[in-house]
mmCIF file of C-alpha atoms in Angstrom:
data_model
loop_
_atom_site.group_PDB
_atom_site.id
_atom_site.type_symbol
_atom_site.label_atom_id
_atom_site.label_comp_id
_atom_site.label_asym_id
_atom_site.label_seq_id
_atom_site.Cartn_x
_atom_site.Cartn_y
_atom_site.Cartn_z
ATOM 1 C CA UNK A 187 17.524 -22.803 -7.606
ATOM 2 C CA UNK A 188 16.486 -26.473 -7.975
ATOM 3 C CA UNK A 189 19.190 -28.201 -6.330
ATOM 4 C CA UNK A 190 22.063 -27.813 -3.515
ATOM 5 C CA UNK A 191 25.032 -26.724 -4.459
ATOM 6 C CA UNK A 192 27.100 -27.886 -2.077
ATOM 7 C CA UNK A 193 26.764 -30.340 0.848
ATOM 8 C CA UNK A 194 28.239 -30.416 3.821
ATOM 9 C CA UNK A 195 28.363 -32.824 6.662
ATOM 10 C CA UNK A 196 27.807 -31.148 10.153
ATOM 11 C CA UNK A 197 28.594 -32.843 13.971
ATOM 12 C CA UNK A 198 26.122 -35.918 14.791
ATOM 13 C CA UNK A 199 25.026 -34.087 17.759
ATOM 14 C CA UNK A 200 22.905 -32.079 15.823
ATOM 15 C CA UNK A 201 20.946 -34.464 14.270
ATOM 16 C CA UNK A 202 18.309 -34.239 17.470
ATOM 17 C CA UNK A 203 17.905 -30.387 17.315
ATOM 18 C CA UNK A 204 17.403 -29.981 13.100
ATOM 19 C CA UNK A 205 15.149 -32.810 13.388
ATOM 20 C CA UNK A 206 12.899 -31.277 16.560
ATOM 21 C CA UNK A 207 12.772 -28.087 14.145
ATOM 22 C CA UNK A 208 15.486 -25.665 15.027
ATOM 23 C CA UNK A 209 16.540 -23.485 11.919
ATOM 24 C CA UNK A 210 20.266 -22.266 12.502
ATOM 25 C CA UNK A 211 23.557 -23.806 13.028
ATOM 26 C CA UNK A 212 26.065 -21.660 14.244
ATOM 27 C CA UNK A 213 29.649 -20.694 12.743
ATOM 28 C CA UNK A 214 31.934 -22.797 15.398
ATOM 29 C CA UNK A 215 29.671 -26.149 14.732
ATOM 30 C CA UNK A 216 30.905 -25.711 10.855
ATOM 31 C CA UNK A 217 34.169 -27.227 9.922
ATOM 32 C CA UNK A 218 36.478 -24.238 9.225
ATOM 33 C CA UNK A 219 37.642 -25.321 5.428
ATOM 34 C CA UNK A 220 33.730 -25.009 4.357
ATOM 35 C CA UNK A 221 33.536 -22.425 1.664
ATOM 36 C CA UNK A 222 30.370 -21.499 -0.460
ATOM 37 C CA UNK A 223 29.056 -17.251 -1.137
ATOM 38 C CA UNK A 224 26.485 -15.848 0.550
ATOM 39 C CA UNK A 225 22.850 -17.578 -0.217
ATOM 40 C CA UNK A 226 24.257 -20.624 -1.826
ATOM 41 C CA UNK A 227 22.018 -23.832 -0.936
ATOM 42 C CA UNK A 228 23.574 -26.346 0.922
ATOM 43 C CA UNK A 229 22.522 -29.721 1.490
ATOM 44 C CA UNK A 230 23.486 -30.919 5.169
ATOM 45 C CA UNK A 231 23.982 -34.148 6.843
ATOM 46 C CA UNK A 232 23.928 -34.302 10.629
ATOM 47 C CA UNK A 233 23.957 -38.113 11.651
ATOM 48 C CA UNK A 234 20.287 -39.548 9.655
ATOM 49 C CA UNK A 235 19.190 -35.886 9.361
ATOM 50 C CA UNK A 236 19.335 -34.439 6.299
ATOM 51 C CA UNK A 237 17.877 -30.816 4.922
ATOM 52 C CA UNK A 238 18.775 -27.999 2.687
ATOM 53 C CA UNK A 239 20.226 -24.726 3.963
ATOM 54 C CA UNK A 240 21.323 -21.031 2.909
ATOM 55 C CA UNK A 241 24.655 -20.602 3.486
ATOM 56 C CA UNK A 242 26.473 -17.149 5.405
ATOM 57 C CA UNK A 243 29.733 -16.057 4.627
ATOM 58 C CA UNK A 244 29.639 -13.612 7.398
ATOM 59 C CA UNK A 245 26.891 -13.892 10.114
ATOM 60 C CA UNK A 246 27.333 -16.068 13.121
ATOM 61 C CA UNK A 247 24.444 -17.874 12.043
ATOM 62 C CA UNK A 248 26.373 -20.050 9.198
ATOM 63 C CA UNK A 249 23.246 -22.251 8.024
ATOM 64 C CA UNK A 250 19.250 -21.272 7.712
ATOM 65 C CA UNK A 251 17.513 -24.408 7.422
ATOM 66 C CA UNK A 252 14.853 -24.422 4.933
ATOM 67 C CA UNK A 253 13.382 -27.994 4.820
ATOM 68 C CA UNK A 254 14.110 -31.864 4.390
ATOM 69 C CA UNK A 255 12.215 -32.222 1.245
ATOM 70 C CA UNK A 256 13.664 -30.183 -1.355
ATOM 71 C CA UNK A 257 15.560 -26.863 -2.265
ATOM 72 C CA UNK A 258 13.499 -23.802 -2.222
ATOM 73 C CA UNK A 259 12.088 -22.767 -5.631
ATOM 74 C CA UNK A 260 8.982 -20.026 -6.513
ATOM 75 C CA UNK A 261 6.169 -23.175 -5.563
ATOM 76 C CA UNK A 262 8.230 -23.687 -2.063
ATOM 77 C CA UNK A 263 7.690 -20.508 -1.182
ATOM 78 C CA UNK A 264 4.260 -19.942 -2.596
ATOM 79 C CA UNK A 265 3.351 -22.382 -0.191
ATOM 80 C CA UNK A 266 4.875 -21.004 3.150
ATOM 81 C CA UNK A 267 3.047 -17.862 2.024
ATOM 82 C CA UNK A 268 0.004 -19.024 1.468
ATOM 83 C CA UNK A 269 0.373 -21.330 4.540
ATOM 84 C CA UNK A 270 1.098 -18.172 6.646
ATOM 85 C CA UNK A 271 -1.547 -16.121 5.354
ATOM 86 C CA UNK A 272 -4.387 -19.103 6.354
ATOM 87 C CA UNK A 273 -2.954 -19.481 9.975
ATOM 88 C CA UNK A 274 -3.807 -15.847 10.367
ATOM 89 C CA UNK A 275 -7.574 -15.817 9.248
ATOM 90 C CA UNK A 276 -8.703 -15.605 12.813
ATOM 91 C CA UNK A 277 -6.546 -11.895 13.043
ATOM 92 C CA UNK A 278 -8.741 -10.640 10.123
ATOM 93 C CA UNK A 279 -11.379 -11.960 11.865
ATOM 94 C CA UNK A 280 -10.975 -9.656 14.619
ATOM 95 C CA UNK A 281 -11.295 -6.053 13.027
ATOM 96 C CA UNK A 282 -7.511 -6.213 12.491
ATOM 97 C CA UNK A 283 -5.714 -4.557 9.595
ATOM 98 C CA UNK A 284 -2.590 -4.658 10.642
ATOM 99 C CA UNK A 285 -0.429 -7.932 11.603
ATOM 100 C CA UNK A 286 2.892 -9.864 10.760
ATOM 101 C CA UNK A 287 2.188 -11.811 7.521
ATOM 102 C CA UNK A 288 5.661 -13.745 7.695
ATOM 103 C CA UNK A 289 7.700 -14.296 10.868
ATOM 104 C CA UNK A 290 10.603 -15.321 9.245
ATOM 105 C CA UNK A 291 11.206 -18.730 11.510
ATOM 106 C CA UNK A 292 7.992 -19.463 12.812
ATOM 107 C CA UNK A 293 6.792 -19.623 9.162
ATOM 108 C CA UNK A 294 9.700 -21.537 7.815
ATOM 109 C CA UNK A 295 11.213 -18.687 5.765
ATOM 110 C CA UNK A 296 14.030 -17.839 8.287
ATOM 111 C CA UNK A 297 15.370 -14.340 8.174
ATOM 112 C CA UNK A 298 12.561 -12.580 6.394
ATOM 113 C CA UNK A 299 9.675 -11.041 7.913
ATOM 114 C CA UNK A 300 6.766 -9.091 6.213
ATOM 115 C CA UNK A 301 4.263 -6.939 7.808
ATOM 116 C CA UNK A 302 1.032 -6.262 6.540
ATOM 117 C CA UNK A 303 -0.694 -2.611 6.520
ATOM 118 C CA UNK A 304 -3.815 -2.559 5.035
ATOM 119 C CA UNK A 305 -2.961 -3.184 1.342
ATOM 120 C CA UNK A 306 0.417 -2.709 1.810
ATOM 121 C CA UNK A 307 2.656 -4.835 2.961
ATOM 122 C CA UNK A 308 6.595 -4.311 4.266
ATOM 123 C CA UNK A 309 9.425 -6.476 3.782
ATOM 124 C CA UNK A 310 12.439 -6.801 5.941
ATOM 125 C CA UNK A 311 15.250 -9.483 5.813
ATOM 126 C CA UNK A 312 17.901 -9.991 8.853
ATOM 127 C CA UNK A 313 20.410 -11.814 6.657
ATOM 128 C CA UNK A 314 21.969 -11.185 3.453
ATOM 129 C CA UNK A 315 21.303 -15.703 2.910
ATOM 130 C CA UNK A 316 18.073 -14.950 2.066
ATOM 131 C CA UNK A 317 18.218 -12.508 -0.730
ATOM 132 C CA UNK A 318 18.059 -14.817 -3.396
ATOM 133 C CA UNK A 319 14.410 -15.906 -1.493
ATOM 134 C CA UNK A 320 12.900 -12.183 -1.698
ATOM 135 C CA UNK A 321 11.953 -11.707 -5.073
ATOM 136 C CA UNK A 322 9.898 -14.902 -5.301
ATOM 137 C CA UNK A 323 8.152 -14.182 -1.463
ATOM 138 C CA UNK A 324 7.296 -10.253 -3.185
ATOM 139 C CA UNK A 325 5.853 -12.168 -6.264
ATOM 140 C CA UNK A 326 3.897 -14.802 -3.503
ATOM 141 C CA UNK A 327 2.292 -12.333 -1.792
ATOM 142 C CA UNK A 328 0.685 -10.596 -4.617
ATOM 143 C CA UNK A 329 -0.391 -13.817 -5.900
ATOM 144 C CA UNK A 330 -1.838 -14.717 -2.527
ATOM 145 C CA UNK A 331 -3.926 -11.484 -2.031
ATOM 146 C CA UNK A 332 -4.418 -8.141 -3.986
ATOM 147 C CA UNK A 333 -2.049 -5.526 -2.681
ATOM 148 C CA UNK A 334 -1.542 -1.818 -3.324
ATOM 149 C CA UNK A 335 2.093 -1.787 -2.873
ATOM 150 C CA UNK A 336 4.967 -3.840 -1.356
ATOM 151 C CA UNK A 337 8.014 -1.872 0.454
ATOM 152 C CA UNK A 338 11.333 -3.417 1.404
ATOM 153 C CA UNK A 339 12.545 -1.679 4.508
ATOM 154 C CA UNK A 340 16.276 -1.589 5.027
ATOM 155 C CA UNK A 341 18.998 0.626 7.194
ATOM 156 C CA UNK A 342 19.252 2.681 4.291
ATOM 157 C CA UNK A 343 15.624 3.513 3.880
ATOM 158 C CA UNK A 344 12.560 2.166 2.244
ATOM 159 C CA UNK A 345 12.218 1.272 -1.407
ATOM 160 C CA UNK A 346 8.550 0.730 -3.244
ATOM 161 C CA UNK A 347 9.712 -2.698 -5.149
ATOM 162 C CA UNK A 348 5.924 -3.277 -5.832
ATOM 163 C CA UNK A 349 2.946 -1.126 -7.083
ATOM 164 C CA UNK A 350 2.722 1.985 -5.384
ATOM 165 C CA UNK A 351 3.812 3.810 -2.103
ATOM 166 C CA UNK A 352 1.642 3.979 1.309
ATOM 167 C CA UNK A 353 -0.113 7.779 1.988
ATOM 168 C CA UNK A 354 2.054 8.780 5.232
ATOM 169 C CA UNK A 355 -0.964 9.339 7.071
ATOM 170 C CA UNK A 356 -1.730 5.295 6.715
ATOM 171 C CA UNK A 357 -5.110 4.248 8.931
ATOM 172 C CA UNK A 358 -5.044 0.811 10.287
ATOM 173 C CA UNK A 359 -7.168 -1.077 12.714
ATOM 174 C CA UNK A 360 -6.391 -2.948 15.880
ATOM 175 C CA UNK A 361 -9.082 -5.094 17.074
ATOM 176 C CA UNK A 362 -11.236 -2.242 15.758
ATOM 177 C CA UNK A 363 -9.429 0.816 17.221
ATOM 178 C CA UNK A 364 -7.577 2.428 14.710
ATOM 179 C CA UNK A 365 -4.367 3.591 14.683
ATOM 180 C CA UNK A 366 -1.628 5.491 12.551
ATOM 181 C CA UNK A 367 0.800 3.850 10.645
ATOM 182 C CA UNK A 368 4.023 5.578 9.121
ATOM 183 C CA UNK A 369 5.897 2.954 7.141
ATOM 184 C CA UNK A 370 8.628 5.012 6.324
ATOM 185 C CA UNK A 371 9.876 6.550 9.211
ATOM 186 C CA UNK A 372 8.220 4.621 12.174
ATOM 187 C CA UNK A 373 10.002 2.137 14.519
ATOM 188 C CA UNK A 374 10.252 -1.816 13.349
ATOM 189 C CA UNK A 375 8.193 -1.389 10.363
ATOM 190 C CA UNK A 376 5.153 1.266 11.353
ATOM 191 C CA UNK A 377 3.924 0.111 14.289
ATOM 192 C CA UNK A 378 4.798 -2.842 17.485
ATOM 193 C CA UNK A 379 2.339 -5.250 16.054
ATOM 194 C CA UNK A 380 3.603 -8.020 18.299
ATOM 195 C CA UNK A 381 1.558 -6.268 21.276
ATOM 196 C CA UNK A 382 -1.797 -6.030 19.874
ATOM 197 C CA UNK A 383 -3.492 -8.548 21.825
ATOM 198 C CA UNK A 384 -1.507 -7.847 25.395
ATOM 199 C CA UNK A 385 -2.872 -3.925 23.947
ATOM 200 C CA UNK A 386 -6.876 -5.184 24.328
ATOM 201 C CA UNK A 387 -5.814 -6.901 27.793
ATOM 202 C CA UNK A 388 -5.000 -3.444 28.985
ATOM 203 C CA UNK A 389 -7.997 -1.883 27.824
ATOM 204 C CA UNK A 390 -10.159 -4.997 29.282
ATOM 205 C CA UNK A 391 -8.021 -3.441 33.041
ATOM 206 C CA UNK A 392 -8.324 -0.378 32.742
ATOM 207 C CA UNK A 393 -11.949 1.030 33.061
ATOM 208 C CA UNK A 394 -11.789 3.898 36.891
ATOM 209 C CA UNK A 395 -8.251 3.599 36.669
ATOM 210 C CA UNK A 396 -5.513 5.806 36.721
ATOM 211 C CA UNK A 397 -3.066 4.838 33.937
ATOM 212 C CA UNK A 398 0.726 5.694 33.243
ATOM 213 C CA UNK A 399 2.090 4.397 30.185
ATOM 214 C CA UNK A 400 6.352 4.159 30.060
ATOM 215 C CA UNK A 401 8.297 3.713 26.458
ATOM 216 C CA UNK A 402 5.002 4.671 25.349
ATOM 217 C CA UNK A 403 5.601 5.578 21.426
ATOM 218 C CA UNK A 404 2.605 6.518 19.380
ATOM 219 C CA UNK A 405 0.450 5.521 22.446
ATOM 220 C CA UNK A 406 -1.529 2.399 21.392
ATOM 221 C CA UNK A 407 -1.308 0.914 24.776
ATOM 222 C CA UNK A 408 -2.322 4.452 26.005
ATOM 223 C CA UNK A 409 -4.958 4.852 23.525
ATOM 224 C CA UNK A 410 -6.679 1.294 24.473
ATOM 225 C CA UNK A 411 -6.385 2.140 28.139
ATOM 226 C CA UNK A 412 -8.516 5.410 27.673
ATOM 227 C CA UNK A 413 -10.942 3.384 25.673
ATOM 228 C CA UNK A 414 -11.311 0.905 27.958
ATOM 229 C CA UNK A 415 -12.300 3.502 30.575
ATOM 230 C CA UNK A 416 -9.335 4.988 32.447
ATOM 231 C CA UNK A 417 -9.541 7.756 33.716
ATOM 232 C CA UNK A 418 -6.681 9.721 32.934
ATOM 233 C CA UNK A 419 -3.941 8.322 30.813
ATOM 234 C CA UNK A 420 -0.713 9.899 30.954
ATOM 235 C CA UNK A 421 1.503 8.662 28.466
ATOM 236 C CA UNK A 422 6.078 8.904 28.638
ATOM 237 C CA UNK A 423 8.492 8.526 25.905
ATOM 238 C CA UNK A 424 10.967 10.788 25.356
ATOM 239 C CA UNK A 425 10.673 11.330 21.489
ATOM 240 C CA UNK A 426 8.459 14.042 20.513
ATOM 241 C CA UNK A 427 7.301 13.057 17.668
ATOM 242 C CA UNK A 428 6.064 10.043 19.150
ATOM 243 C CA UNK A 429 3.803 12.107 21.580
ATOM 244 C CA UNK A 430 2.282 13.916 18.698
ATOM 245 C CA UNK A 431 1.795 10.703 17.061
ATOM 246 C CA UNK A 432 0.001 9.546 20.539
ATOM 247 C CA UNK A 433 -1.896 12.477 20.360
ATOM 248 C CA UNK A 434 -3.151 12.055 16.718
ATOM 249 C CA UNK A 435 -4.073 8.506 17.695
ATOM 250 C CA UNK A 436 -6.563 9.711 20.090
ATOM 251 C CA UNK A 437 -8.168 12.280 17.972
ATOM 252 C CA UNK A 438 -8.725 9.362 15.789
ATOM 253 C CA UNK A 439 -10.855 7.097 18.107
ATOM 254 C CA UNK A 440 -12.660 10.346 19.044
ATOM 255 C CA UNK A 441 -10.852 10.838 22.386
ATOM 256 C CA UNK A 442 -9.762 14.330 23.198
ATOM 257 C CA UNK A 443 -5.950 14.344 24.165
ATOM 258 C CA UNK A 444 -6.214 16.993 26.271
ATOM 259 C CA UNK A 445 -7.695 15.408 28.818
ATOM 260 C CA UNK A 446 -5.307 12.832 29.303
ATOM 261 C CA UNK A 447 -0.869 13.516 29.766
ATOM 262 C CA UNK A 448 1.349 13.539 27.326
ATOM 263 C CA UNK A 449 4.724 13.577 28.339
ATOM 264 C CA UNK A 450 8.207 14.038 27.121
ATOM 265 C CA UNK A 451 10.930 13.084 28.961
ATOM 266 C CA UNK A 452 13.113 10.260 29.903
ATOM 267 C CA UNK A 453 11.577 7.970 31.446
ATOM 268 C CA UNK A 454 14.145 6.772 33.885
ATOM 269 C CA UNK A 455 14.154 10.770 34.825
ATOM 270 C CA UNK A 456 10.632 10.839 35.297
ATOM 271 C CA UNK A 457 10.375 8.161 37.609
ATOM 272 C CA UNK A 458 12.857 9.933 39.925
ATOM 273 C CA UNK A 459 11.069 12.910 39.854
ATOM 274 C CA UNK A 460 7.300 10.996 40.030
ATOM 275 C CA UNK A 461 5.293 11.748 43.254
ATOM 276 C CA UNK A 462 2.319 10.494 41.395
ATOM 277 C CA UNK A 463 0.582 7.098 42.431
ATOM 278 C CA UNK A 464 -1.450 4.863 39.715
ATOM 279 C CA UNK A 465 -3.898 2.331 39.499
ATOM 280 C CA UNK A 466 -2.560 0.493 36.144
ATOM 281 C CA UNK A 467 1.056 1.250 34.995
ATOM 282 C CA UNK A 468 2.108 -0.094 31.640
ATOM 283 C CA UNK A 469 6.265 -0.844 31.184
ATOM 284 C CA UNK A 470 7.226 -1.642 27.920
ATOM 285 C CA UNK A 471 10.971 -0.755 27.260
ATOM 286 C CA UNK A 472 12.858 -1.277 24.224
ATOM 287 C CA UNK A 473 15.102 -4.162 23.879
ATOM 288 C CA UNK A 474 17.907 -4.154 26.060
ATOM 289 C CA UNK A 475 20.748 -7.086 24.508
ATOM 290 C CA UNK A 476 21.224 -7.401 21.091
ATOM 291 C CA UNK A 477 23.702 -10.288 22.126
ATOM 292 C CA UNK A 478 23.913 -12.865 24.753
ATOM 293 C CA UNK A 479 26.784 -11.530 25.859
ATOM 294 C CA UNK A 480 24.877 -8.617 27.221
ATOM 295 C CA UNK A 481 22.238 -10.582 28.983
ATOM 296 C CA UNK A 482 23.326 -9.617 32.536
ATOM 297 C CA UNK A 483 23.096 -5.994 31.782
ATOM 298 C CA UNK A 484 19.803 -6.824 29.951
ATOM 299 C CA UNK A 485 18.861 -8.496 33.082
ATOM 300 C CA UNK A 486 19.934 -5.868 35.488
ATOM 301 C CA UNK A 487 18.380 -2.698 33.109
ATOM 302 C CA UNK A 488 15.142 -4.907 33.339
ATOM 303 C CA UNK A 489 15.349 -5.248 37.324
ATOM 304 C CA UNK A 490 16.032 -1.287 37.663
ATOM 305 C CA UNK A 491 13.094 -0.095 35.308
ATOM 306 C CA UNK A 492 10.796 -2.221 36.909
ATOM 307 C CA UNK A 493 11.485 -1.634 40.660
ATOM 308 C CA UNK A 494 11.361 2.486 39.713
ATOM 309 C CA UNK A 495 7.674 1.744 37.840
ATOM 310 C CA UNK A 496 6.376 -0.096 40.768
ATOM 311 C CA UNK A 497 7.635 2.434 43.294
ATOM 312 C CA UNK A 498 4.481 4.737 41.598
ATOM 313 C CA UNK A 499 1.886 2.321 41.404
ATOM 314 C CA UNK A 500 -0.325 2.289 44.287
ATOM 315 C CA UNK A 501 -0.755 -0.525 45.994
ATOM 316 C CA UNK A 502 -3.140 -3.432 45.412
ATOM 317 C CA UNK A 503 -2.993 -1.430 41.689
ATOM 318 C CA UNK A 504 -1.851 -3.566 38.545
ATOM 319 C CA UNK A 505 1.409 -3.248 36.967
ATOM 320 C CA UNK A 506 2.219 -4.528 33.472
ATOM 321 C CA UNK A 507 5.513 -5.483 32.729
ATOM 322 C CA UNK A 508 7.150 -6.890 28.938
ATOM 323 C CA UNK A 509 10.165 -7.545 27.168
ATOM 324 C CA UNK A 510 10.811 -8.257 24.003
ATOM 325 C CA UNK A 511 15.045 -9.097 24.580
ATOM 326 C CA UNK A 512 14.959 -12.409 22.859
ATOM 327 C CA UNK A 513 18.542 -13.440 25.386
ATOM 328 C CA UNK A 514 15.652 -12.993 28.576
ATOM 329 C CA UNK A 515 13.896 -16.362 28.874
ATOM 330 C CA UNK A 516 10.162 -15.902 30.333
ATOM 331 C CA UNK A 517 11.717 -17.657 33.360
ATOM 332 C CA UNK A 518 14.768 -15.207 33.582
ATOM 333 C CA UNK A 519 11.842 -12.007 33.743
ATOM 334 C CA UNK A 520 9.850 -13.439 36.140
ATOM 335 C CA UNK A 521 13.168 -13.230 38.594
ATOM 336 C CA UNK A 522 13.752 -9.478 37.269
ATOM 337 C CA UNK A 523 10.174 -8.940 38.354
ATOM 338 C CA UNK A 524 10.857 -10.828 41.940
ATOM 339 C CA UNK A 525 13.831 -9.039 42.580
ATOM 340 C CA UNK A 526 12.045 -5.603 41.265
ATOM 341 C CA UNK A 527 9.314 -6.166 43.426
ATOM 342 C CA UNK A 528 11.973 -6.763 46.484
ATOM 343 C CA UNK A 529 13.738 -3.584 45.941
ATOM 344 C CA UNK A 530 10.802 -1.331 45.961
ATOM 345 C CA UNK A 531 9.172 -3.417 48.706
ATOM 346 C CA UNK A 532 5.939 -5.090 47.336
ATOM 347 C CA UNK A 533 5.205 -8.724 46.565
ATOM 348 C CA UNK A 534 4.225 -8.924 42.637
ATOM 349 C CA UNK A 535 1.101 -11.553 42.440
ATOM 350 C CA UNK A 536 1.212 -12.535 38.539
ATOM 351 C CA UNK A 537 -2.079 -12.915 37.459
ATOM 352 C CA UNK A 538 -1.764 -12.869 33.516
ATOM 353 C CA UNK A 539 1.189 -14.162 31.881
ATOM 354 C CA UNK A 540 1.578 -14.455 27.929
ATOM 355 C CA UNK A 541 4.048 -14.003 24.979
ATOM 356 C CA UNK A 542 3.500 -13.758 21.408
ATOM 357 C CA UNK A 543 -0.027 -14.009 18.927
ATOM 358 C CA UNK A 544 -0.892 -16.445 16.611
ATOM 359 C CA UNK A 545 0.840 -13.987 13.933
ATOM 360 C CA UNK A 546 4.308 -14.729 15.703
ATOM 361 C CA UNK A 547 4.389 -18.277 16.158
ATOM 362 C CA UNK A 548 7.134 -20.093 17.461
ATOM 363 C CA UNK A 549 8.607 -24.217 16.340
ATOM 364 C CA UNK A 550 8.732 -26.053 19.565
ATOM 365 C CA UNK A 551 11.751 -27.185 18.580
ATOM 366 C CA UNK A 552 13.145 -23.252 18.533
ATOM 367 C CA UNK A 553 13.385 -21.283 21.792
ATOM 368 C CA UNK A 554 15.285 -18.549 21.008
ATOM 369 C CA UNK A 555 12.345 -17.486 18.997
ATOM 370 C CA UNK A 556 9.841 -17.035 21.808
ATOM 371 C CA UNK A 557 11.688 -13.675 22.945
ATOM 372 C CA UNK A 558 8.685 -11.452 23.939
ATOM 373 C CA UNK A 559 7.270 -11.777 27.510
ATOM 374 C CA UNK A 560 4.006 -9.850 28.972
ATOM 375 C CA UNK A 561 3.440 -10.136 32.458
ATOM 376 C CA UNK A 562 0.371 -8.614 34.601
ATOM 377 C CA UNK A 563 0.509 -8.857 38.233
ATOM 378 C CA UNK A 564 -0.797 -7.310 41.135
ATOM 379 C CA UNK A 565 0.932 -5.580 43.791
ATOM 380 C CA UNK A 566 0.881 -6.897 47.456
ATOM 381 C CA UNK A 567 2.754 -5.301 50.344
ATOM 382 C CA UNK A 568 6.024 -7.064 51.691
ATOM 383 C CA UNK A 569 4.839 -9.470 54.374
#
């Protein structure tokens, strides 16, 4: 792949956001007789901007953008690897095993994401474009650092496309706590690794509280509350499996689940039924849009959730609040929280507010990638 195959000219219009950085063009700004297969490189004019693309036959993304200077080869991406790898020195630094090596946009390989585990690492692609990319970024990362295995993780299941499979009962650390990893059959690829930092806020809140944890999974945010000194955790998700996982967790840092909840249920039920009251309550639901078109039901799920969590948190308590919908600016779930906090009465005083680490950055020039929002506040009653 040394050159473009095909070049297309694209609306002037654009020329300002390619140039500030942004990586897609949609389907309706292509002309409609533009024809090339799936992963063909493109080279694109929009008024004085120029770059090379990957071209989609099918998603509504038409165009990744891959660079001004050159088609992508083996060296091209050597170097976004190895460029990724250095910006996340300071996450090794911190008693962290486990991070995002590759966030797909933010490290100028749109579409592909890798995850590392210890020695293994996990690929996973969100476009069929990039495919003819993924056998050079596999070979880049084994260059870059010595690795055990590599996995691709797809719908259909996870293949070992490098050295050798993971042990299921994978040990990672978070900022020194450790945690399991199943690479095979967890959610995203093992573990929400986007979290870790808001995870050691928590902990930093938590010490004489009372802590409920909602959407809670394998209880990391659980586990670094009872670390942190809480004192009771009880943790909500209505998987089982992911409150044995939870459990597990603890017995790993040396805590002993039972003295802290585990419970499974649905968590909209459970807050019906809650007569509790707690000091620190954690909310961290699962996407709710997968499209813009359902941003208003993203929107209202968001305002509901919330208003039911704060109804059991006592006041002058803490209440944590995220989202990781990419359609919900930060601006759009602070006005969730507002009206959340009307509904069930209380006045929601934000006093920490951040999105993603260093291991999920973001081009300035590319808001939809900033999609995950972690708000703290403290709750005031209504004036």
């Amino acid at each position: 792949m040394s050159r473009a195959q095909f070049e297309l000219e694209l609306p002037r219009f654009l020329e300002k956001a390619l140039a500030s950085g942004h990586p897609w063009v949609y389907r309706d700004h292509v002309p409609r007789d533009f024809a090339a297969p799936t992963g063909g490189v493109v080279r694109v004019r929009a008024g004085a901007w120029t770059g090379f693309a990957l071209w989609d036959e099918r998603s509504p993304i038409a165009l990744r953008v891959l660079g001004e200077r050159q088609p992508p080869d083996a060296a091209w991406v050597r170097a976004r690897v190895r460029a990724a790898w250095e910006l996340r020195e300071r996450v090794r630094a911190a008693r962290t095993s486990a991070y995002r090596w590759l966030f797909g946009e933010g490290d100028g390989l749109p579409g592909i994401v890798v995850d590392l585990y210890g020695a293994f690492a996990v690929v996973v692609t969100y476009a069929d474009a990039v495919e003819p990319l993924v056998g050079w970024v596999i070979e880049a990362l084994g260059e870059t650092t010595p690795l055990r295995g590599v996995l691709r993780r797809r719908e259909s299941g996870v293949e070992v496309v490098s050295g050798r499979a993971p042990p299921r009962d994978l040990v990672v650390e978070e900022h020194g706590v450790r945690l399991r990893a199943n690479l095979f059959e967890g959610q995203k690829t093992g573990l929400f690794l986007d979290h870790r930092d808001h995870r050691r806020t928590v902990g930093e809140l938590s010490a004489g509280r009372r802590v409920l944890n909602l959407f809670s999974y394998s209880g990391a945010f659980s586990l670094h509350a009872a670390l942190g000194g809480a004192t009771v955790v009880t943790s909500v998700d209505s998987a089982p499996a992911a409150a044995e996982d939870a459990r597990e967790n603890f017995r790993l840092n040396g805590l002993d689940p039972d003295s802290h909840e585990f419970v499974v249920a649905d968590v909209f039920d459970y807050l019906a039924g809650c007569r509790e009251r707690y000091d620190l309550v954690i909310c961290d639901p699962p996407s709710f849009a997968r499209s813009r078109d359902q941003l208003r039901q993203a929107l209202r799920a968001y305002t509901r959730v919330n208003a039911a969590g704060l109804r059991v948190t006592s006041e002058g308590a803490l209440y944590a609040a995220a989202s990781c919908t990419a359609q919900v600016s930060p601006e759009a779930f602070r006005e969730a929280l507002a009206e959340a906090g009307r509904r069930a009465k209380r006045r929601f005083q934000i006093i920490h507010d951040a999105g993603q680490p260093v291991d999920h950055p973001v081009f300035a020039g590319h808001l939809e990638g900033r999609y995950l929002k972690f708000v703290v506040g403290r709750l005031l009653p209504a004036p």
